[in-house]
PDB file of C-alpha atoms in Angstrom:
ATOM      1  CA  MET A  28      -0.253   0.070   0.210  1.00  0.00           C
ATOM      2  CA  ASN A  29       1.283   3.357  -0.654  1.00  0.00           C
ATOM      3  CA  GLN A  30       1.646   5.723   2.058  1.00  0.00           C
ATOM      4  CA  SER A  31       0.216   8.720   0.334  1.00  0.00           C
ATOM      5  CA  THR A  32      -3.287   7.062  -0.078  1.00  0.00           C
ATOM      6  CA  LEU A  33      -3.365   6.513   3.880  1.00  0.00           C
ATOM      7  CA  ALA A  34      -5.802   8.979   5.117  1.00  0.00           C
ATOM      8  CA  VAL A  35      -4.559  10.129   8.387  1.00  0.00           C
ATOM      9  CA  PRO A  36      -6.948  12.499  10.559  1.00  0.00           C
ATOM     10  CA  ALA A  37      -5.327  16.267  11.232  1.00  0.00           C
ATOM     11  CA  PRO A  38      -4.200  16.052  15.010  1.00  0.00           C
ATOM     12  CA  ARG A  39      -6.698  18.264  17.023  1.00  0.00           C
ATOM     13  CA  ALA A  40      -4.929  21.677  17.693  1.00  0.00           C
ATOM     14  CA  LEU A  41      -3.820  22.112  21.227  1.00  0.00           C
ATOM     15  CA  THR A  42      -4.253  25.267  22.528  1.00  0.00           C
ATOM     16  CA  THR A  43      -2.661  27.101  25.684  1.00  0.00           C
ATOM     17  CA  LEU A  44      -6.397  27.856  26.693  1.00  0.00           C
ATOM     18  CA  ASP A  45      -7.107  24.251  26.741  1.00  0.00           C
ATOM     19  CA  THR A  46      -6.047  22.903  30.768  1.00  0.00           C
ATOM     20  CA  GLY A  47      -6.748  19.705  32.264  1.00  0.00           C
ATOM     21  CA  TYR A  48      -9.217  19.312  35.290  1.00  0.00           C
ATOM     22  CA  LEU A  49      -9.757  16.533  37.374  1.00  0.00           C
ATOM     23  CA  ARG A  50     -13.812  15.961  37.966  1.00  0.00           C
ATOM     24  CA  VAL A  51     -15.163  15.256  41.616  1.00  0.00           C
ATOM     25  CA  THR A  52     -18.463  15.032  42.996  1.00  0.00           C
ATOM     26  CA  LEU A  53     -19.017  16.530  46.512  1.00  0.00           C
ATOM     27  CA  PRO A  54     -21.975  15.653  48.707  1.00  0.00           C
ATOM     28  CA  ASN A  55     -25.200  16.920  47.644  1.00  0.00           C
ATOM     29  CA  ASN A  56     -24.365  16.178  43.925  1.00  0.00           C
ATOM     30  CA  ILE A  57     -22.145  19.187  43.865  1.00  0.00           C
ATOM     31  CA  GLN A  58     -19.562  19.003  41.091  1.00  0.00           C
ATOM     32  CA  ALA A  59     -16.240  20.594  40.776  1.00  0.00           C
ATOM     33  CA  VAL A  60     -12.792  20.486  38.704  1.00  0.00           C
ATOM     34  CA  VAL A  61      -9.222  20.881  39.869  1.00  0.00           C
ATOM     35  CA  PRO A  62      -6.441  21.862  37.962  1.00  0.00           C
ATOM     36  CA  MET A  63      -4.393  18.508  37.047  1.00  0.00           C
ATOM     37  CA  SER A  64      -1.474  20.669  38.010  1.00  0.00           C
ATOM     38  CA  ALA A  65      -2.309  20.505  41.311  1.00  0.00           C
ATOM     39  CA  VAL A  66      -3.250  16.740  41.685  1.00  0.00           C
ATOM     40  CA  GLN A  67      -0.106  14.437  42.759  1.00  0.00           C
ATOM     41  CA  GLU A  68      -2.661  11.754  42.926  1.00  0.00           C
ATOM     42  CA  VAL A  69      -5.656  10.028  43.325  1.00  0.00           C
ATOM     43  CA  LEU A  70      -6.221   7.175  45.696  1.00  0.00           C
ATOM     44  CA  ALA A  71      -9.084   4.939  47.424  1.00  0.00           C
ATOM     45  CA  LEU A  72      -8.178   5.169  51.044  1.00  0.00           C
ATOM     46  CA  PRO A  73      -9.294   2.350  52.641  1.00  0.00           C
ATOM     47  CA  ILE A  74     -11.540   3.610  56.422  1.00  0.00           C
ATOM     48  CA  HIS A  75      -9.514   1.968  58.446  1.00  0.00           C
ATOM     49  CA  ARG A  76      -6.590   3.657  57.136  1.00  0.00           C
ATOM     50  CA  ILE A  77      -7.627   6.876  58.495  1.00  0.00           C
ATOM     51  CA  THR A  78      -6.120   7.676  62.046  1.00  0.00           C
ATOM     52  CA  ALA A  79      -8.351  10.247  64.028  1.00  0.00           C
ATOM     53  CA  ILE A  80      -6.532  13.270  65.604  1.00  0.00           C
ATOM     54  CA  PRO A  81      -8.724  14.557  68.564  1.00  0.00           C
ATOM     55  CA  ASN A  82      -9.491  18.050  68.868  1.00  0.00           C
ATOM     56  CA  MET A  83      -8.916  19.418  65.650  1.00  0.00           C
ATOM     57  CA  PRO A  84     -11.090  21.576  63.526  1.00  0.00           C
ATOM     58  CA  VAL A  85     -14.401  19.800  61.986  1.00  0.00           C
ATOM     59  CA  PRO A  86     -13.251  19.362  58.203  1.00  0.00           C
ATOM     60  CA  VAL A  87      -9.829  17.587  59.224  1.00  0.00           C
ATOM     61  CA  LEU A  88     -10.747  13.844  59.284  1.00  0.00           C
ATOM     62  CA  GLY A  89      -7.455  13.110  60.479  1.00  0.00           C
ATOM     63  CA  LEU A  90      -4.245  10.999  59.393  1.00  0.00           C
ATOM     64  CA  MET A  91      -3.301   9.495  56.403  1.00  0.00           C
ATOM     65  CA  ASN A  92      -0.309   7.077  55.952  1.00  0.00           C
ATOM     66  CA  ARG A  93       0.907   7.150  51.678  1.00  0.00           C
ATOM     67  CA  ARG A  94       3.368   5.072  50.859  1.00  0.00           C
ATOM     68  CA  SER A  95       5.285   6.134  54.210  1.00  0.00           C
ATOM     69  CA  GLN A  96       4.518   9.579  54.538  1.00  0.00           C
ATOM     70  CA  ILE A  97       1.717  10.799  56.656  1.00  0.00           C
ATOM     71  CA  LEU A  98      -0.650  13.303  55.363  1.00  0.00           C
ATOM     72  CA  TRP A  99      -3.575  15.369  56.504  1.00  0.00           C
ATOM     73  CA  LEU A 100      -6.629  14.105  55.203  1.00  0.00           C
ATOM     74  CA  VAL A 101      -9.396  17.137  54.946  1.00  0.00           C
ATOM     75  CA  ASP A 102     -13.088  16.494  54.208  1.00  0.00           C
ATOM     76  CA  LEU A 103     -13.249  19.009  50.863  1.00  0.00           C
ATOM     77  CA  ALA A 104     -17.064  19.439  51.215  1.00  0.00           C
ATOM     78  CA  ASN A 105     -16.744  21.146  54.563  1.00  0.00           C
ATOM     79  CA  LEU A 106     -14.092  23.240  54.638  1.00  0.00           C
ATOM     80  CA  LEU A 107     -16.066  24.790  51.539  1.00  0.00           C
ATOM     81  CA  GLY A 108     -18.914  24.701  53.318  1.00  0.00           C
ATOM     82  CA  VAL A 109     -20.853  22.988  51.618  1.00  0.00           C
ATOM     83  CA  GLY A 110     -21.640  19.727  52.775  1.00  0.00           C
ATOM     84  CA  CYS A 111     -20.031  16.879  54.642  1.00  0.00           C
ATOM     85  CA  LEU A 112     -19.001  13.252  53.379  1.00  0.00           C
ATOM     86  CA  GLU A 113     -20.465  10.237  55.118  1.00  0.00           C
ATOM     87  CA  LEU A 114     -17.489   7.872  55.771  1.00  0.00           C
ATOM     88  CA  ASN A 115     -19.931   5.029  55.657  1.00  0.00           C
ATOM     89  CA  ARG A 116     -17.933   2.659  52.573  1.00  0.00           C
ATOM     90  CA  GLN A 117     -15.137   0.572  52.768  1.00  0.00           C
ATOM     91  CA  THR A 118     -12.817   2.976  50.700  1.00  0.00           C
ATOM     92  CA  GLN A 119     -12.765   6.918  50.410  1.00  0.00           C
ATOM     93  CA  PRO A 120     -11.948   8.554  47.054  1.00  0.00           C
ATOM     94  CA  VAL A 121      -9.125  11.050  48.373  1.00  0.00           C
ATOM     95  CA  VAL A 122      -7.593  13.508  45.869  1.00  0.00           C
ATOM     96  CA  VAL A 123      -4.109  14.876  47.136  1.00  0.00           C
ATOM     97  CA  PHE A 124      -3.273  18.115  46.291  1.00  0.00           C
ATOM     98  CA  LYS A 125       0.296  19.492  46.025  1.00  0.00           C
ATOM     99  CA  GLN A 126       1.789  22.940  45.984  1.00  0.00           C
ATOM    100  CA  GLY A 127       5.500  23.017  46.575  1.00  0.00           C
ATOM    101  CA  ASN A 128       6.739  20.354  49.251  1.00  0.00           C
ATOM    102  CA  THR A 129       3.023  20.511  50.510  1.00  0.00           C
ATOM    103  CA  LEU A 130       0.769  17.642  50.678  1.00  0.00           C
ATOM    104  CA  VAL A 131      -2.556  17.434  51.687  1.00  0.00           C
ATOM    105  CA  GLY A 132      -5.269  15.049  51.278  1.00  0.00           C
ATOM    106  CA  PHE A 133      -9.134  15.872  50.347  1.00  0.00           C
ATOM    107  CA  ALA A 134     -11.711  13.246  50.888  1.00  0.00           C
ATOM    108  CA  VAL A 135     -15.079  13.464  48.213  1.00  0.00           C
ATOM    109  CA  THR A 136     -18.166  11.504  47.431  1.00  0.00           C
ATOM    110  CA  GLU A 137     -16.429  10.053  44.251  1.00  0.00           C
ATOM    111  CA  VAL A 138     -13.628  10.496  40.919  1.00  0.00           C
ATOM    112  CA  GLU A 139     -15.365  11.611  38.028  1.00  0.00           C
ATOM    113  CA  GLY A 140     -12.063  11.316  35.699  1.00  0.00           C
ATOM    114  CA  MET A 141     -10.554  14.348  33.629  1.00  0.00           C
ATOM    115  CA  ILE A 142     -11.779  16.870  31.510  1.00  0.00           C
ATOM    116  CA  SER A 143     -10.682  19.437  29.410  1.00  0.00           C
ATOM    117  CA  LEU A 144     -11.637  23.147  29.648  1.00  0.00           C
ATOM    118  CA  ASN A 145     -10.937  26.687  28.434  1.00  0.00           C
ATOM    119  CA  PRO A 146     -10.023  28.962  31.548  1.00  0.00           C
ATOM    120  CA  ASP A 147     -11.851  32.250  29.079  1.00  0.00           C
ATOM    121  CA  THR A 148     -15.323  30.256  29.763  1.00  0.00           C
ATOM    122  CA  PHE A 149     -15.225  30.426  33.435  1.00  0.00           C
ATOM    123  CA  GLN A 150     -17.524  33.056  35.168  1.00  0.00           C
ATOM    124  CA  VAL A 151     -18.592  34.797  37.971  1.00  0.00           C
ATOM    125  CA  PRO A 152     -20.486  31.836  40.533  1.00  0.00           C
ATOM    126  CA  THR A 153     -23.586  33.879  41.397  1.00  0.00           C
ATOM    127  CA  HIS A 154     -25.936  32.219  44.374  1.00  0.00           C
ATOM    128  CA  THR A 155     -22.807  30.738  45.980  1.00  0.00           C
ATOM    129  CA  PRO A 156     -22.125  30.550  49.668  1.00  0.00           C
ATOM    130  CA  PRO A 157     -19.799  33.304  51.074  1.00  0.00           C
ATOM    131  CA  SER A 158     -17.863  30.553  52.542  1.00  0.00           C
ATOM    132  CA  LEU A 159     -17.033  28.658  49.401  1.00  0.00           C
ATOM    133  CA  LEU A 160     -16.218  32.049  46.657  1.00  0.00           C
ATOM    134  CA  PRO A 161     -12.313  32.306  48.270  1.00  0.00           C
ATOM    135  CA  TYR A 162     -11.612  28.903  47.108  1.00  0.00           C
ATOM    136  CA  LEU A 163     -13.232  29.457  43.675  1.00  0.00           C
ATOM    137  CA  GLN A 164     -11.372  30.207  40.559  1.00  0.00           C
ATOM    138  CA  GLY A 165     -14.862  30.569  38.768  1.00  0.00           C
ATOM    139  CA  CYS A 166     -17.487  28.138  37.523  1.00  0.00           C
ATOM    140  CA  THR A 167     -18.229  27.000  34.130  1.00  0.00           C
ATOM    141  CA  VAL A 168     -21.562  25.001  32.357  1.00  0.00           C
ATOM    142  CA  GLN A 169     -21.009  21.746  31.268  1.00  0.00           C
ATOM    143  CA  ASN A 170     -23.791  19.945  30.116  1.00  0.00           C
ATOM    144  CA  GLY A 171     -26.121  21.809  31.582  1.00  0.00           C
ATOM    145  CA  ASP A 172     -24.479  21.014  35.212  1.00  0.00           C
ATOM    146  CA  ILE A 173     -22.596  23.991  36.833  1.00  0.00           C
ATOM    147  CA  ILE A 174     -18.968  23.128  37.418  1.00  0.00           C
ATOM    148  CA  LEU A 175     -17.060  24.918  40.545  1.00  0.00           C
ATOM    149  CA  VAL A 176     -13.195  25.563  39.416  1.00  0.00           C
ATOM    150  CA  LEU A 177     -11.604  25.162  42.398  1.00  0.00           C
ATOM    151  CA  ASN A 178      -8.475  27.251  43.272  1.00  0.00           C
ATOM    152  CA  PRO A 179      -6.081  24.719  45.007  1.00  0.00           C
ATOM    153  CA  GLU A 180      -3.651  27.243  46.125  1.00  0.00           C
ATOM    154  CA  ALA A 181      -6.085  28.652  48.445  1.00  0.00           C
ATOM    155  CA  ILE A 182      -7.460  26.096  49.976  1.00  0.00           C
ATOM    156  CA  LEU A 183      -4.273  24.397  50.617  1.00  0.00           C
ATOM    157  CA  GLN A 184      -3.867  27.980  52.372  1.00  0.00           C
ATOM    158  CA  ALA A 185      -7.516  27.999  54.155  1.00  0.00           C
ATOM    159  CA  PRO A 186      -7.155  28.908  57.853  1.00  0.00           C
ATOM    160  CA  VAL A 187      -8.733  25.585  59.012  1.00  0.00           C
ATOM    161  CA  LEU A 188      -4.966  23.970  57.606  1.00  0.00           C
ATOM    162  CA  GLN A 189      -2.538  26.361  59.440  1.00  0.00           C
ATOM    163  CA  ILE A 190      -2.396  23.798  61.709  1.00  0.00           C
TER     164      ILE A 190
END
C-alpha cells in the first residue's frame, strides 16, 4: 500500500487555553474540578487507614499514610462549607493536592475523571455561599451541569489547615 494514499486524520490543535482538570463530586451532587497541575494523585483509601486526631477542626478527618509519608486528610466539602461526607463505605476516594513540598489529602464523594476546559469560559459564580467564594477560580457549565472550578492554592492556604 502506498503511504500517500493513507488517510490520516489531522491532529486536534491544542491551544494554550485548554487545561486539564480532575472532575470530582462532592456531597449533595455538587460538581467541581481541580487543575491537574495541582493533583499529585488520586487513591481509594481504606477507611480503617484513617487515623482520627482529637481536638482538630471539623473538616480535618485525621491522618493518612501514603507510601510511608503521613498526610492530613480533609473533608473537602466541609472545608468549602457545602456539605459533609458520610464515611460509610469500605474505601474513601481521596485526591492529594500538592503545592511545593506541601501534600494534603482531600476526601471527596466520587472522582469522575479528567476533562479539558478553557479558562476563558469561566464565569463569576452567583448564588454561591460566601464561605465558598475564596476557594473558587469561577464556575462553568458543561452539559447543563454547573461545575465549580476550585483554586487549590487558596484551599491549601485555608485558615483551618494552618495547624
